[in-house]
């Protein structure tokens, strides 16, 4: 099945190494933002847009690459919160360029 022919939009969300620590990245209210709140908000927004989301959090770039490759025919797009992979994620960037799956990179400014 080609991703262009999927009836429902499927979005793969990949969260990099520091997402479980997102509540520690912000001051003065470190307990206001959590990975669980972010995931709940993403799922709620997807439901309103009639999209299905699959969320993966991993500190391992190789695992993220493997998940992208495995889901390449099942997804219409990818959202990535790369953290430090933004600077060093060569395998991840190469995979995205080879597969030409639409993606968006979300950067979170740390302190």
Backbone as a ProteinNet text record, in pm:
[ID]
protein_1_A
[PRIMARY]
XXXXXXXXXXXXXXXXXXXXXXXXXXXXXXXXXXXXXXXXXXXXXXXXXXXXXXXXXXXXXXXXXXXXXXXXXXXXXXXXXXXXXXXXXXXXXXXXXXXXXXXXXXXXXXX
[TERTIARY]
85	0	88.8	64.6	138.9	82.9	169.2	123.1	31.5	42.2	-45.4	-188.4	-210.1	-342.7	-406.9	-347.7	-406.1	-529.6	-640.7	-765.1	-760.6	-703.4	-689	-544.1	-523.4	-387	-319.4	-203.3	-124.7	2.8	24.2	140.4	226.9	354.2	451.1	520.3	518.3	582	698.7	817.1	937.1	993.2	1006.4	1060.1	1198.5	1295	1433.5	1468.8	1598	1651.4	1602	1581	1553	1405.6	1316.6	1174.4	1119.5	1163.1	1112.9	1152.6	1251.3	1298.6	1245.1	1145.7	1095.4	1049.9	997.4	952	1068.3	1189.4	1307.6	1372.9	1325.1	1386.1	1334.6	1223.7	1159.6	1150.5	1167.8	1149.3	1058.5	983.5	978.7	876	807.1	703	740	838.1	887	784.7	681	584.4	465	461.3	347.4	349.9	469.1	481	547.1	480.4	536.4	521.8	597.1	586.2	445.8	386.8	250.9	149.6	163.7	73.5	91.3	215.5	242.3	177.5	195.9	139.2	-13.5	-71.4	-217.4	-269.5	-200.9	-239.7	-225.5	-117.2	-96.7	-207	-241.4	-346.6	-481.9	-510.4	-636.7	-646.7	-538.7	-537.4	-551.8	-485.6	-495	-637.9	-701.3	-838.8	-931.8	-913.8	-995.6	-973.3	-854.4	-820	-840.8	-900.6	-924.3	-794.1	-692	-562	-534.3	-450.5	-404.4	-257	-217.3	-76.6	-15.6	109.8	190	306.4	322.1	425.3	533.1	656.8	772.1	868.8	911.6	1016.3	1133.4	1250	1369.4	1493.2	1588.8	1716.1	1811.8	1770.6	1858.7	1821.8	1910.6	1886.9	1866	1940.7	1927.1	1788.7	1731.6	1594.9	1494.9	1514.7	1426.4	1433.3	1552.9	1570.6	1497.6	1512.4	1447.2	1295.1	1240.1	1094.4	1046.7	1123	1086.1	1085.6	1189.7	1196.3	1079.8	1048.5	940.6	803.7	785	655.7	647.3	746.1	752.6	630.9	564.5	446.5	316.8	329.1	210.9	188.5	278.6	268.5	261.9	187.3	177.4	275.1	327.7	419.7	478.3	584.6	657.2	679.1	662	697.3	810.3	919.6	1036.9	1072.7	1089.4	1145.4	1286.7	1387.7	1516.5	1608.3	1591.4	1687	1826.9	1923.5	2061.6	2082.8	1987.9	2000.8	2000.3	1949.7	1947.8	2089.6	2186.7	2325.7	2399.4	2360.1	2439.7	2362.9	2237.5	2151.7	2170.8	2291.5	2320.4	2242.1	2234.5	2159.6	2011.6	1960.4	1819.7	1791.4	1876.1	1859.1	1870.9	1966.9	1982.1	1858.5	1805.1	1685.6	1568.1	1547.2	1436.2	1453.6	1575	1600.4	1582.1	1624.3	1610.1	1462.7	1387.1	1247.4	1153.7	1196.2	1117.7	977.7	969.3	844.4	838.6	726.4	717.5	741.2	822	846.7	862.2	840.5	857.5	945.4	1042.1	1129.1	1085.2	1061.4	1021	1138.9	1183.3	1294.1	1240.1	1291.4	1254.3	1375.7	1362.3	1473.5	1488.2	1606.3	1635	1683.9	1682.6	1721.8	1820.7
-118.8	0	124.2	211.9	336.7	438.6	515.1	612.6	718.3	744	840.5	791.8	661.5	604.8	570.6	609	581.7	668.2	606.5	682.5	774.4	728.9	812.5	859.3	983.3	1034.7	973.3	915.2	853.5	934.1	978.3	1060.5	985.4	976.5	916	1028.9	1021	1122.6	1056.8	1112.4	1058.5	1162.3	1121.8	1210.6	1160.7	1250.2	1215.5	1201.9	1198.1	1161.8	1240.8	1369.3	1448.8	1478.7	1423.7	1453.7	1411.6	1301	1271.1	1376.8	1458.2	1562.7	1700.7	1706	1834.4	1925.2	1868.5	1951.8	2022.4	1971.7	2033.1	2139.1	2151.4	2245.7	2387.3	2403.8	2534	2583.8	2712.5	2778.7	2896.8	2945.8	2911.4	2802.4	2744.8	2645.8	2508.6	2441.2	2316.8	2203.1	2211.2	2101.6	2121.6	2229.9	2260.3	2180.4	2150.4	2079.7	1944.7	1837.8	1703.8	1630.7	1524.1	1443.9	1384.5	1346.3	1291.6	1395.8	1518.8	1626.1	1655	1656.9	1678.4	1567.4	1441.7	1329.3	1332.2	1365.9	1375.9	1485.3	1597.3	1709	1671.1	1602.2	1557.2	1461.2	1366.7	1269.4	1338.2	1434.6	1507.6	1588.2	1655.8	1734.5	1643	1529.4	1435.1	1384.2	1354.6	1304.9	1408.4	1534.7	1642.8	1657.9	1624.3	1636.2	1504.9	1407.2	1274.7	1210	1224.1	1162.9	1058.2	965.4	866.2	893.8	893.9	918.2	796.5	775.2	674.8	750.7	741.6	818.2	723	755.6	678.7	773.8	738.3	814.5	720.1	762.5	680.3	768	726.4	798.4	750.8	649.1	586.8	624.7	695.1	737.5	617.2	511	391.4	330.6	332.6	280.6	370.1	500.6	593.6	567.5	545.8	515.7	386.6	285.3	155.9	169.7	248.7	270	344	443.1	515.6	420.3	339.7	244.5	145.9	95.9	-1.9	59.1	187	252.4	334.2	324	411.3	400.8	287	271.8	291.4	317.1	330.3	473.5	563.8	699.9	802.4	908.7	1019.4	1130.7	1130.1	1234.3	1202.5	1273.7	1250	1383.6	1381.2	1495	1446.7	1521.7	1481.1	1589.3	1548	1631.6	1576	1622.6	1554.4	1576.9	1685.6	1713	1718.9	1648.2	1654.1	1593.8	1515.7	1462.4	1573.9	1689.9	1802.8	1832.7	1815.7	1844.6	1723	1602.6	1483.8	1374.6	1396	1290.8	1262.5	1227.1	1204.3	1085.2	976.3	859.2	891.9	964.1	1004.1	1094.3	1193.9	1284.6	1210.7	1120.3	1043.3	958.4	895.3	812	895.4	1010.5	1097.3	1146.1	1177.8	1222.8	1110.5	990.8	876.5	842.2	835.7	793.3	903.6	1026.5	1142	1144.5	1110	1122.2	1265	1333.8	1469.7	1467.3	1562	1568.3	1711.6	1728.7	1856.9	1832	1918.4	1909.7	2016.7	1975	2066.8	2082.7	2205.1	2232.9	2295.3	2249.6	2304.1	2374	2503.9	2580.1	2545	2494.1	2467.4	2596.8	2601.8	2719.4	2808.3
0	0	0	-87.4	-99.7	-2	67.4	167	107	-23	-88.1	-101.9	-86	-100.2	34.2	144.5	275.5	293	335.9	349.9	471.8	580.4	698.3	704.4	742.9	753	875	853.3	958.6	978.4	1100.9	1133.3	1234.1	1205.2	1295.6	1371.4	1503.7	1587.4	1659.5	1640.1	1702.7	1798.2	1923.2	2027.1	2066.3	2058.8	2085.2	2232	2259.5	2390	2511.1	2498.3	2617.6	2641.8	2561.7	2580	2716.4	2776.9	2911.2	3015.3	2980.8	3072.8	3036.6	2950	2900.3	3014.5	3123	3234.5	3303.6	3287.7	3349.8	3261	3136.9	3043.2	3060	3130.2	3138.4	3282	3298.1	3427.8	3404.1	3496.3	3638.1	3672	3573.7	3601.3	3545.5	3606.3	3548.1	3547.5	3627.3	3632.6	3540.1	3465.9	3379.4	3249.4	3196.5	3069.7	3095.5	3053.9	3068.2	2935.4	2918.9	2796.6	2786.2	2898.8	2895.8	2849.5	2896.1	2852.9	2703.3	2657.2	2514.8	2432.1	2473.4	2398.2	2398.9	2511.7	2520.8	2427.6	2423.7	2337.1	2188.8	2154.8	2016.4	1972.7	2059.9	2027.4	2013.1	2098.1	2091.1	1961	1925.6	1801.9	1680.5	1683.3	1571.5	1554.4	1665.2	1659.3	1596.4	1633.5	1577.3	1427	1380.3	1238.6	1162	1229.6	1171.8	1125.2	1208.6	1182.9	1290	1255.2	1350.8	1376.7	1504	1535.5	1603.6	1573.1	1640.8	1701.4	1834	1904.2	1955.4	1923.9	1969.7	2038	2157.9	2226	2243.5	2198.9	2213.3	2225.6	2306.5	2310	2200.2	2122.5	2025	1881.8	1816.2	1678.5	1587	1607	1524.4	1534.6	1653.1	1669.9	1595.8	1602	1530.3	1379.8	1327.3	1184.8	1149.2	1232.6	1207.8	1206	1297.8	1303.3	1178.1	1134.1	1011.6	892.7	881.9	770.6	776	892.7	909.9	875.9	905.3	886.2	758.3	670.6	552.1	461.3	455.3	369.6	446.8	576.7	661.8	708.8	673.3	724.5	612.2	639.8	544.5	577.9	699.4	742.1	877.7	910	1034.7	1104.6	1236.3	1320.8	1410.9	1414	1492	1592.6	1716.7	1822.6	1844.9	1771.4	1768.8	1888.4	1961	2068.3	2009.3	2069.4	2021.7	1883.5	1833.8	1697.7	1594.6	1631.3	1537.8	1488.8	1577.7	1543.2	1487.2	1530.3	1498.1	1425.6	1393	1339	1191.6	1151.6	1009.8	953.4	1027.6	979.7	966.4	1062.2	1059.3	939.2	919	804.1	670.9	660.1	536.6	508.2	611	594.4	545.4	605.8	565.5	421	382.3	244.9	143.5	177.7	87	66.4	175.6	167.4	120.4	130.1	86	147.8	274.7	348.7	402.8	384.3	439.3	590.7	638.9	783.5	829.8	959.2	1025.8	1146.9	1168.2	1285.4	1385.6	1507.7	1614.4	1710.1	1726.5	1817.9	1945.3	2056.5	2185.4	2241.6	2264.8	2321.2	2468.4	2501.2	2640.7	2703.9	2833.9	2912.6	2842.1
[MASK]
+++++++++++++++++++++++++++++++++++++++++++++++++++++++++++++++++++++++++++++++++++++++++++++++++++++++++++++++

